[in-house]
Amino acid sequence: MVFVLTGSERECGMSAAEETPGGEDMPWGEVTPEAARRLLVAAVEAFAERGYHATTTRDIAGRAGMSPAALYIHYKTKEELLHRISRIGHDKALEILRAAADRDGTAAERLADAVHSFVRWHAERHTTARVVQYELDALGPEHRAEIVELRKQSDGAVRRIIDEGVAAGEFVVPDVPGTTVAVLSLCIDVSRWFNTQGRRSPDEVGALYADLVLRMVGVQK
Amino acid sequence: MVFVLTGSERECGMSAAEETPGGEDMPWGEVTPEAARRLLVAAVEAFAERGYHATTTRDIAGRAGMSPAALYIHYKTKEELLHRISRIGHDKALEILRAAADRDGTAAERLADAVHSFVRWHAERHTTARVVQYELDALGPEHRAEIVELRKQSDGAVRRIIDEGVAAGEFVVPDVPGTTVAVLSLCIDVSRWFNTQGRRSPDEVGALYADLVLRMVGVQK
DNA sequence: CCGATCTCTAAGCGCTTGCTCACCCACGTT
DNA sequence: AACGTGGGTGAGCAAGCGCTTAGAGATCGG
C-alpha cells in the first residue's frame, strides 16, 4: 500500500521483514532516514506555528536536535522540505476522498463518509493540514503546479459523488461545481480554526460537518 | 505628527465642506494623509500576494512610489501597517454582519442577507480579506488580542440570528455553536479561493452561499 | 587495519532584512 | 527675505537569513 513516489529508499539498512517504527499508519512513516523524518516533523510544526516564511532553517534543525547544516544533507532547500510535506499531505487527502467515493453504498452514504473522514483528518492532523492547505503559494512554480493538479483530482472525487447523487435523485443541487467548491472549502478551513483544546473531538466535528453537508445537497433526514 | 487612530482627523488641512477624494464609500477613504493611504493600499496588495512575512518594506514603499524610509514617517513598524489593515477590515466585516442581524424581517431573511453581503465582501475585496483573515498570527500579542475580540463579536452576531431562527421555529439546528462556526468559516474561506478571473461574480457566489447556508439551518424552500 | 562512505558539526560567506539618521526641499507665515 | 515645519530621500547599520565548506567521528566490507 506504500505509495512512495520519490521512494527507492527500500534498499537502506534494515531487512525487508522489519517495519519502520510506528507501523504503516504512522503519520510520516514513509519518510525513511530517521533523521530526515525528524527534520520533516520539526518543519511541519514550525511551519504550522509561524508560517513558512517566518520559519528559519535554524529553527527547524534546532527542533530536530541537529545543527543547521544537517538539514542540507537530507533536503536540497527549505522549499523542498515544504514540497515533500505538501506532496505527502495531498496524497493522503486525495486517498481519503477517493476511498469514500469508490465505496459501495448510496451517494448520501459516500458523501457523508467522505466529509466525515476528510474533516476528521483536517482536525486530527490540523498542524499538517494547515501547512498543506495554506502554504501553497510558498512553493516554486513547478512544485505548485504539481500540487494544484492533485487538488483538481480531489475536487473531481467530490464532484463525482455529488453528480451521482443528483443523477440518482438523492440530491437536489442547482449548482454542482459551486457546491463542490463550497464543500471542500468548508472541510479544508477546519484546519485553520480547529483547536485541540476546544470542546469538540475531531470525530464530533466530522459528524457535525457530514450532517451539514448532507443538508447542503438537499438530503431529507 | 498626526498619528491617526481611528477617525477624528477632520481637523486636518482641508475645509469641512470638502470630502476625501473617492467619497465615503471608498475602500480606504478613512486613511487620511494621502501618502499613508497609498502605502496602506500597497501593503494590502503585497501582503495578499506574497504573505506578510515574505513582503519587504522596500517592496511596499516601491509599490507606493516612495523610498523605503518614507514608510516610517507614517507607520512605526511593518506590523503596525498590518494591524491598521486588519483593524479596518474587521470593523467593516463586523459592520456588515451587524447590519444584517439588526434588520427587520424573518431570521431566514436576515441570515440570507448576512451571508450574501458577507460573502460578497470577501469575494469583491478578496485581496484585503485574505490579509485580514489569514495573517492574524503575524500580529503582535496585544494587537492580536484586540482583533480576536472583534471576531468574537462577529461570531456573536451570526449566532444571534441562528438562535432567533431556532426559537421562532424557522430553523432546525441541533448544534448552534458548531453551525455558527461552520457558516463563518465557509464565508471567510471564499477569500482564499475566489478569483476575479473565475466564472462567478461576487454577487453570484453570495447568492449561492446564502442558499447553501439556509439549507444548513434546515429552511425548506 | 585501511580506506571508503555516510552523517553530522563549527564556522562562516554573501546577501537581505527592518529600520535609522543626517539632510533636503516645498510651502505657509511673519 | 527669512524661517519653521512636516513630508520626503540616499546611504547605511546591525542583525539575521539561506546555504556552503572543511573536516570530525562512526561504521563497515575487504
Coordinates of C-alpha atoms (C1' of nucleotides) in Angstrom, one line a residue:
Chain A
M1 CA 0.0 0.0 0.0
V2 CA 3.0 2.2 0.4
F3 CA 2.8 4.8 -2.3
V4 CA 6.2 6.3 -2.1
L5 CA 6.8 8.1 -5.3
T6 CA 10.3 9.5 -4.9
G7 CA 10.9 6.3 -3.0
S8 CA 13.7 3.9 -3.8
E9 CA 14.8 4.0 -0.3
R10 CA 13.8 0.5 0.5
E11 CA 17.4 -0.6 -0.1
C12 CA 18.5 1.1 3.0
G13 CA 19.8 -0.6 6.2
M14 CA 17.0 -2.6 7.6
S15 CA 15.8 -6.0 6.5
A16 CA 12.6 -6.4 4.4
A17 CA 10.8 -8.1 7.3
E18 CA 11.3 -5.2 9.7
E19 CA 8.9 -2.3 9.6
T20 CA 9.5 1.4 10.0
P21 CA 9.0 2.1 13.7
G22 CA 5.4 3.1 14.3
G23 CA 4.0 0.9 11.6
E24 CA 2.2 1.7 8.4
D25 CA -0.2 4.2 9.8
M26 CA 2.3 6.4 11.5
P27 CA 1.9 9.9 10.0
W28 CA 5.3 10.2 8.5
G29 CA 6.2 6.5 8.4
E30 CA 7.2 6.6 4.8
V31 CA 9.9 9.2 5.2
T32 CA 12.9 6.9 5.7
P33 CA 16.2 8.0 7.1
E34 CA 15.1 8.6 10.6
A35 CA 16.9 11.9 10.8
A36 CA 15.1 13.1 7.6
R37 CA 11.8 12.3 9.3
R38 CA 12.7 14.2 12.4
L39 CA 13.6 17.2 10.3
L40 CA 10.3 16.9 8.4
V41 CA 8.2 16.6 11.5
A42 CA 10.0 19.6 13.0
A43 CA 9.4 21.6 9.8
V44 CA 5.7 20.8 9.9
E45 CA 5.4 22.0 13.5
A46 CA 7.4 25.2 12.8
F47 CA 5.6 26.0 9.5
A48 CA 2.2 25.4 11.2
E49 CA 3.0 27.7 14.1
R50 CA 4.8 30.6 12.4
G51 CA 4.2 30.1 8.7
Y52 CA 6.8 29.0 6.1
H53 CA 8.4 32.4 5.5
A54 CA 8.7 33.2 9.2
T55 CA 10.4 29.9 9.9
T56 CA 14.2 29.7 9.8
T57 CA 16.2 26.7 8.8
R58 CA 18.0 27.1 12.2
D59 CA 14.6 26.7 14.0
I60 CA 13.8 23.5 12.1
A61 CA 17.2 22.0 12.7
G62 CA 17.0 23.0 16.3
R63 CA 13.7 21.4 16.9
A64 CA 15.1 18.2 15.4
G65 CA 18.1 18.4 17.7
M66 CA 20.6 19.0 14.9
S67 CA 22.8 21.7 13.6
P68 CA 21.6 24.0 10.8
A69 CA 23.9 22.3 8.3
A70 CA 22.4 18.8 8.9
L71 CA 19.2 19.9 7.1
Y72 CA 21.0 20.2 3.8
I73 CA 22.2 16.6 3.9
H74 CA 18.6 15.4 3.6
Y75 CA 17.0 18.2 1.7
K76 CA 18.3 20.5 -1.0
T77 CA 16.5 23.6 0.1
K78 CA 13.9 24.7 2.6
E79 CA 11.4 24.8 -0.2
E80 CA 12.0 21.1 -0.9
L81 CA 11.0 20.4 2.7
L82 CA 7.7 22.2 2.1
H83 CA 7.2 20.4 -1.1
R84 CA 7.7 17.0 0.5
I85 CA 5.2 17.9 3.3
S86 CA 2.7 19.2 0.8
R87 CA 3.0 16.3 -1.5
I88 CA 2.6 13.6 1.2
G89 CA -0.3 15.5 2.7
H90 CA -2.1 16.0 -0.5
D91 CA -1.6 12.3 -1.4
K92 CA -3.2 11.4 1.9
A93 CA -6.1 13.8 1.5
L94 CA -6.8 12.5 -2.0
E95 CA -6.6 8.9 -0.8
I96 CA -9.2 9.6 1.8
L97 CA -11.6 11.2 -0.6
R98 CA -11.1 8.5 -3.2
A99 CA -11.7 5.7 -0.7
A100 CA -15.0 7.3 0.2
A101 CA -16.0 7.9 -3.4
D102 CA -15.2 4.4 -4.5
R103 CA -17.1 2.6 -1.7
D104 CA -20.3 0.8 -2.1
G105 CA -23.5 2.5 -0.9
T106 CA -25.8 5.4 -1.7
A107 CA -24.4 8.7 -2.8
A108 CA -25.5 10.1 0.5
E109 CA -23.6 7.5 2.5
R110 CA -20.5 8.1 0.4
L111 CA -20.7 11.8 0.7
A112 CA -21.2 11.6 4.4
D113 CA -18.3 9.3 4.7
A114 CA -16.0 11.5 2.5
V115 CA -16.8 14.6 4.6
H116 CA -16.6 12.8 7.9
S117 CA -13.2 11.3 7.3
F118 CA -11.8 14.3 5.4
V119 CA -12.8 16.6 8.2
R120 CA -11.5 14.2 10.9
W121 CA -8.2 14.2 9.2
H122 CA -8.1 18.0 9.0
A123 CA -8.9 18.3 12.6
E124 CA -6.7 15.5 14.0
R125 CA -3.7 16.5 11.9
H126 CA -4.5 20.2 11.8
T127 CA -0.9 21.2 12.1
T128 CA 0.0 19.3 9.0
A129 CA -3.2 20.3 7.2
R130 CA -2.6 23.9 7.9
V131 CA 0.8 23.7 6.1
V132 CA -0.6 21.6 3.3
Q133 CA -3.6 23.8 2.6
Y134 CA -2.4 27.3 3.3
E135 CA 1.3 27.4 2.3
L136 CA 0.7 26.5 -1.3
D137 CA 1.9 29.9 -2.5
A138 CA 5.3 29.4 -0.9
L139 CA 6.1 26.6 -3.4
G140 CA 8.1 27.2 -6.5
P141 CA 6.2 27.2 -9.8
E142 CA 6.7 23.6 -10.8
H143 CA 6.1 22.2 -7.4
R144 CA 3.0 24.4 -7.1
A145 CA 1.7 23.1 -10.4
E146 CA 2.1 19.6 -9.3
I147 CA 0.1 20.2 -6.1
V148 CA -2.6 22.1 -7.9
E149 CA -3.1 19.1 -10.1
L150 CA -3.7 16.9 -7.0
R151 CA -6.2 19.4 -5.8
K152 CA -8.1 19.2 -9.0
Q153 CA -8.3 15.5 -8.5
S154 CA -9.7 16.0 -5.0
D155 CA -12.3 18.3 -6.5
G156 CA -13.1 15.7 -9.1
A157 CA -13.7 13.0 -6.5
V158 CA -16.2 15.1 -4.5
R159 CA -17.9 16.3 -7.6
R160 CA -18.4 12.8 -8.8
I161 CA -20.2 11.8 -5.7
I162 CA -22.5 14.8 -5.9
D163 CA -23.1 14.2 -9.6
E164 CA -24.1 10.7 -8.9
G165 CA -26.4 11.7 -6.1
V166 CA -28.1 14.2 -8.4
A167 CA -28.5 11.6 -11.1
A168 CA -29.9 9.1 -8.6
G169 CA -32.4 11.6 -7.4
E170 CA -30.9 11.6 -3.9
F171 CA -29.7 15.1 -4.0
V172 CA -31.2 18.4 -5.1
V173 CA -28.3 20.6 -6.2
P174 CA -28.8 23.5 -8.6
D175 CA -25.1 24.3 -8.9
V176 CA -22.9 21.2 -8.7
P177 CA -19.5 22.9 -9.3
G178 CA -20.3 25.7 -6.9
T179 CA -21.5 23.3 -4.2
T180 CA -18.4 21.1 -4.7
V181 CA -16.1 24.1 -4.1
A182 CA -18.1 25.1 -1.0
V183 CA -18.0 21.6 0.5
L184 CA -14.2 21.3 0.0
S185 CA -13.7 24.8 1.3
L186 CA -15.7 24.1 4.4
C187 CA -13.8 21.0 5.2
I188 CA -10.4 22.5 4.5
D189 CA -11.0 25.5 6.6
V190 CA -11.4 23.2 9.7
S191 CA -7.6 23.1 9.9
R192 CA -7.5 26.8 10.4
W193 CA -9.8 27.1 13.3
F194 CA -9.7 23.7 14.9
N195 CA -8.0 23.6 18.3
T196 CA -7.1 20.6 20.3
Q197 CA -8.0 22.4 23.5
G198 CA -11.6 23.0 22.2
R199 CA -14.7 21.3 23.2
R200 CA -15.2 19.1 20.2
S201 CA -13.2 16.0 19.2
P202 CA -12.1 15.6 15.5
D203 CA -14.7 12.8 15.2
E204 CA -17.5 15.0 16.5
V205 CA -16.6 17.8 14.1
G206 CA -16.6 15.3 11.3
A207 CA -20.1 14.1 12.3
L208 CA -21.4 17.6 12.5
Y209 CA -20.0 18.6 9.1
A210 CA -21.2 15.4 7.4
D211 CA -24.7 16.3 8.6
L212 CA -24.3 19.9 7.4
V213 CA -23.1 18.9 4.0
L214 CA -26.0 16.4 3.5
R215 CA -28.3 19.3 4.2
M216 CA -26.4 21.4 1.7
V217 CA -27.1 18.9 -1.0
G218 CA -30.8 18.6 -0.1
V219 CA -31.0 15.2 1.6
Q220 CA -34.0 15.0 3.9
K221 CA -33.5 13.1 7.1
Chain B
M1 CA 2.9 64.4 13.6
V2 CA -0.8 63.5 13.2
F3 CA -1.0 59.8 14.3
V4 CA -4.4 58.9 13.2
L5 CA -6.0 56.3 15.4
T6 CA -9.5 55.8 14.1
G7 CA -11.3 58.8 12.9
S8 CA -11.4 62.3 14.3
E9 CA -8.9 63.6 11.8
R10 CA -11.4 66.1 10.5
E11 CA -9.4 68.9 11.9
C12 CA -6.6 68.5 9.4
G13 CA -5.9 70.7 6.4
M14 CA -8.9 70.7 4.2
S15 CA -12.2 72.6 4.8
A16 CA -15.2 70.8 6.3
A17 CA -17.1 71.1 3.1
E18 CA -14.6 69.1 1.1
E19 CA -14.6 65.3 1.1
T20 CA -11.8 62.8 1.0
P21 CA -11.3 62.0 -2.7
G22 CA -13.4 58.9 -3.6
G23 CA -16.1 59.7 -1.2
E24 CA -17.2 58.0 2.0
D25 CA -17.5 54.5 0.5
M26 CA -14.1 54.4 -1.0
P27 CA -12.3 51.3 0.5
W28 CA -9.6 53.1 2.4
G29 CA -11.2 56.5 2.4
E30 CA -10.7 56.9 6.1
V31 CA -6.9 56.7 6.0
T32 CA -6.0 60.3 5.7
P33 CA -2.7 61.6 4.7
E34 CA -2.8 60.6 1.1
A35 CA 0.7 59.1 1.2
A36 CA -0.3 57.0 4.2
R37 CA -3.2 55.6 2.2
R38 CA -1.0 54.8 -0.8
L39 CA 1.3 52.9 1.5
L40 CA -1.5 51.0 3.1
V41 CA -3.0 50.0 -0.3
A42 CA 0.4 48.9 -1.5
A43 CA 0.8 46.9 1.7
V44 CA -2.5 45.2 1.2
E45 CA -1.6 44.1 -2.3
A46 CA 1.8 42.9 -1.3
F47 CA 0.6 41.0 1.8
A48 CA -2.2 39.4 -0.2
E49 CA 0.2 38.3 -3.0
R50 CA 3.2 37.0 -1.0
G51 CA 2.1 37.0 2.6
Y52 CA 3.1 39.3 5.4
H53 CA 6.5 37.7 6.2
A54 CA 7.5 37.4 2.6
T55 CA 6.8 41.0 1.9
T56 CA 9.6 43.5 2.4
T57 CA 9.2 47.1 3.5
R58 CA 11.2 48.0 0.3
D59 CA 8.5 46.3 -1.8
I60 CA 5.7 48.2 -0.1
A61 CA 7.4 51.5 -0.4
G62 CA 8.3 50.8 -4.0
R63 CA 4.7 50.0 -4.9
A64 CA 3.6 53.3 -3.4
G65 CA 6.3 55.1 -5.4
M66 CA 8.3 56.1 -2.4
S67 CA 11.7 55.4 -0.8
P68 CA 11.9 52.7 1.9
A69 CA 12.4 55.4 4.6
A70 CA 9.1 57.1 3.8
L71 CA 7.1 54.2 5.3
Y72 CA 8.4 55.1 8.7
I73 CA 7.1 58.6 8.6
H74 CA 3.5 57.3 8.6
Y75 CA 3.9 53.9 10.4
K76 CA 6.1 53.0 13.3
T77 CA 6.7 49.4 12.1
K78 CA 5.7 47.0 9.4
E79 CA 3.5 45.2 12.0
E80 CA 1.6 48.5 12.6
L81 CA 0.7 48.6 9.0
L82 CA -0.7 45.1 9.2
H83 CA -2.6 46.0 12.3
R84 CA -4.2 49.0 10.7
I85 CA -5.3 46.9 7.7
S86 CA -6.6 44.2 10.0
R87 CA -8.5 46.6 12.2
I88 CA -10.2 48.4 9.4
G89 CA -11.1 45.2 7.7
H90 CA -12.6 43.6 10.8
D91 CA -14.5 46.7 11.6
K92 CA -16.0 46.6 8.1
A93 CA -16.8 42.8 8.3
L94 CA -18.5 43.3 11.7
E95 CA -20.5 46.2 10.4
I96 CA -21.8 44.1 7.5
L97 CA -22.9 41.3 9.8
R98 CA -24.4 43.6 12.4
A99 CA -26.4 45.5 9.7
A100 CA -27.9 42.2 8.6
A101 CA -28.6 41.0 12.1
D102 CA -30.3 44.2 13.1
R103 CA -32.6 44.5 10.1
D104 CA -36.3 43.8 10.2
G105 CA -37.5 40.5 8.7
T106 CA -37.6 36.8 9.4
A107 CA -34.5 35.1 10.7
A108 CA -34.2 33.4 7.3
E109 CA -34.2 36.7 5.5
R110 CA -31.6 38.1 7.9
L111 CA -29.3 35.1 7.7
A112 CA -29.5 35.1 3.9
D113 CA -28.7 38.8 3.9
A114 CA -25.8 38.4 6.3
V115 CA -24.2 35.6 4.3
H116 CA -24.9 37.2 0.9
S117 CA -23.3 40.5 1.8
F118 CA -20.5 39.0 3.9
V119 CA -19.5 36.6 1.1
R120 CA -19.8 39.4 -1.5
W121 CA -17.4 41.5 0.5
H122 CA -15.0 38.6 0.8
A123 CA -15.1 38.0 -2.9
E124 CA -15.1 41.6 -4.1
R125 CA -12.3 42.6 -1.8
H126 CA -10.6 39.3 -1.6
T127 CA -7.1 40.8 -1.5
T128 CA -8.0 42.7 1.6
A129 CA -9.9 39.9 3.1
R130 CA -7.1 37.4 2.6
V131 CA -4.8 39.6 4.6
V132 CA -7.5 40.3 7.2
Q133 CA -8.4 36.7 7.7
Y134 CA -5.2 34.8 7.2
E135 CA -2.4 37.0 8.6
L136 CA -3.8 37.2 12.1
D137 CA -0.8 35.2 13.5
A138 CA 1.6 37.8 12.2
L139 CA 0.3 40.4 14.6
G140 CA 1.9 41.1 18.0
P141 CA 0.1 39.7 21.1
E142 CA -1.8 42.9 22.1
H143 CA -2.9 43.6 18.5
R144 CA -3.9 40.0 18.0
A145 CA -6.0 40.1 21.2
E146 CA -7.8 43.2 20.0
I147 CA -8.7 41.6 16.7
V148 CA -9.7 38.3 18.3
E149 CA -12.2 40.2 20.3
L150 CA -13.7 41.7 17.1
R151 CA -14.0 38.2 15.7
K152 CA -15.9 37.0 18.8
Q153 CA -18.4 39.8 18.1
S154 CA -18.8 38.6 14.5
D155 CA -19.5 35.1 15.8
G156 CA -22.0 36.6 18.2
A157 CA -23.9 38.4 15.5
V158 CA -24.3 35.3 13.4
R159 CA -25.1 33.1 16.4
R160 CA -27.9 35.5 17.4
I161 CA -29.6 35.2 14.1
I162 CA -29.5 31.4 14.2
D163 CA -30.7 31.4 17.8
E164 CA -33.6 33.5 16.9
G165 CA -34.4 31.4 13.9
V166 CA -34.5 28.3 16.1
A167 CA -36.6 30.0 18.7
A168 CA -39.1 31.1 16.1
G169 CA -39.3 27.6 14.7
E170 CA -37.9 28.7 11.3
F171 CA -34.6 26.7 11.6
V172 CA -33.8 23.2 12.7
V173 CA -30.3 23.2 14.1
P174 CA -29.1 20.6 16.6
D175 CA -25.8 22.3 17.3
V176 CA -26.0 26.1 17.1
P177 CA -22.4 27.0 18.1
G178 CA -21.0 24.4 15.7
T179 CA -23.2 25.5 12.9
T180 CA -22.2 29.2 13.5
V181 CA -18.5 28.3 13.3
A182 CA -19.2 26.4 10.1
V183 CA -21.1 29.3 8.5
L184 CA -18.5 31.8 9.3
S185 CA -15.7 29.5 8.2
L186 CA -17.5 28.9 4.9
C187 CA -17.8 32.6 4.2
I188 CA -14.3 33.5 5.2
D189 CA -12.7 30.9 3.1
V190 CA -14.2 32.5 0.0
S191 CA -11.4 35.0 0.1
R192 CA -8.8 32.2 -0.2
W193 CA -10.2 30.6 -3.4
F194 CA -12.1 33.4 -5.1
N195 CA -10.5 34.6 -8.3
T196 CA -11.6 37.6 -10.3
Q197 CA -10.8 35.7 -13.5
G198 CA -13.3 33.0 -12.5
R199 CA -16.7 32.4 -13.9
R200 CA -18.7 33.7 -10.9
S201 CA -19.3 37.3 -9.9
P202 CA -19.1 38.1 -6.2
D203 CA -22.8 38.6 -6.2
E204 CA -23.4 35.2 -7.7
V205 CA -21.2 33.5 -5.1
G206 CA -23.1 35.4 -2.4
A207 CA -26.4 34.2 -3.7
L208 CA -25.2 30.6 -3.9
Y209 CA -23.8 30.6 -0.4
A210 CA -26.9 32.2 1.1
D211 CA -28.9 29.3 -0.4
L212 CA -26.4 26.7 0.9
V213 CA -26.5 28.2 4.4
L214 CA -30.3 28.3 4.5
R215 CA -30.2 24.6 3.7
M216 CA -27.6 24.1 6.5
V217 CA -30.1 25.5 9.1
G218 CA -32.9 23.4 7.8
V219 CA -35.1 26.0 5.9
Q220 CA -37.4 24.4 3.4
K221 CA -37.8 26.2 0.2
Chain C
dC1 C1' 43.9 -2.4 9.7
dC2 C1' 42.8 0.5 5.9
dG3 C1' 40.4 3.5 3.3
dA4 C1' 35.5 4.5 1.6
dT5 C1' 31.2 6.0 2.9
dC6 C1' 27.8 8.3 5.4
dT7 C1' 26.0 11.5 8.9
dC8 C1' 26.7 15.4 11.2
dT9 C1' 29.1 19.8 13.0
dA10 C1' 31.6 24.5 13.6
dA11 C1' 32.4 28.3 11.3
dG12 C1' 31.2 31.5 8.3
dC13 C1' 30.0 33.8 3.4
dG14 C1' 27.3 36.8 0.8
dC15 C1' 23.1 38.8 0.9
dT16 C1' 18.7 40.8 2.5
dT17 C1' 16.1 42.4 6.2
dG18 C1' 13.6 46.0 9.2
dC19 C1' 14.7 50.2 10.5
dT20 C1' 17.5 54.8 11.3
dC21 C1' 19.8 59.1 10.5
dA22 C1' 21.5 63.2 8.5
dC23 C1' 19.9 66.0 5.4
dC24 C1' 16.8 68.4 1.7
dC25 C1' 13.1 71.0 -0.1
dA26 C1' 8.3 72.9 -0.9
dC27 C1' 5.3 75.8 1.4
dG28 C1' 2.6 78.9 4.6
dT29 C1' 3.5 82.5 7.9
dT30 C1' 5.7 86.6 9.6
Chain D
dA1 C1' 13.6 87.7 2.8
dA2 C1' 13.9 84.7 6.4
dC3 C1' 12.2 80.9 8.9
dG4 C1' 9.8 76.8 10.8
dT5 C1' 7.6 72.7 9.8
dG6 C1' 6.3 68.3 8.0
dG7 C1' 6.8 65.0 4.1
dG8 C1' 10.4 63.0 1.7
dT9 C1' 15.3 60.9 0.3
dG10 C1' 20.1 58.4 0.0
dA11 C1' 23.1 55.9 2.4
dG12 C1' 23.8 52.6 5.5
dC13 C1' 23.8 49.8 10.2
dA14 C1' 23.2 45.7 13.0
dA15 C1' 21.1 41.5 12.8
dG16 C1' 19.5 37.6 10.8
dC17 C1' 18.8 34.9 6.6
dG18 C1' 19.5 30.5 3.5
dC19 C1' 23.1 27.9 2.4
dT20 C1' 28.2 26.1 1.9
dT21 C1' 32.5 24.2 3.1
dA22 C1' 36.2 21.7 5.6
dG23 C1' 36.6 18.4 8.4
dA24 C1' 35.3 15.1 12.6
dG25 C1' 33.6 10.7 14.2
dA26 C1' 31.2 6.4 13.5
dT27 C1' 30.5 2.2 10.7
dC28 C1' 31.8 -1.5 7.6
dG29 C1' 33.5 -4.5 3.6
dG30 C1' 37.8 -6.3 2.2

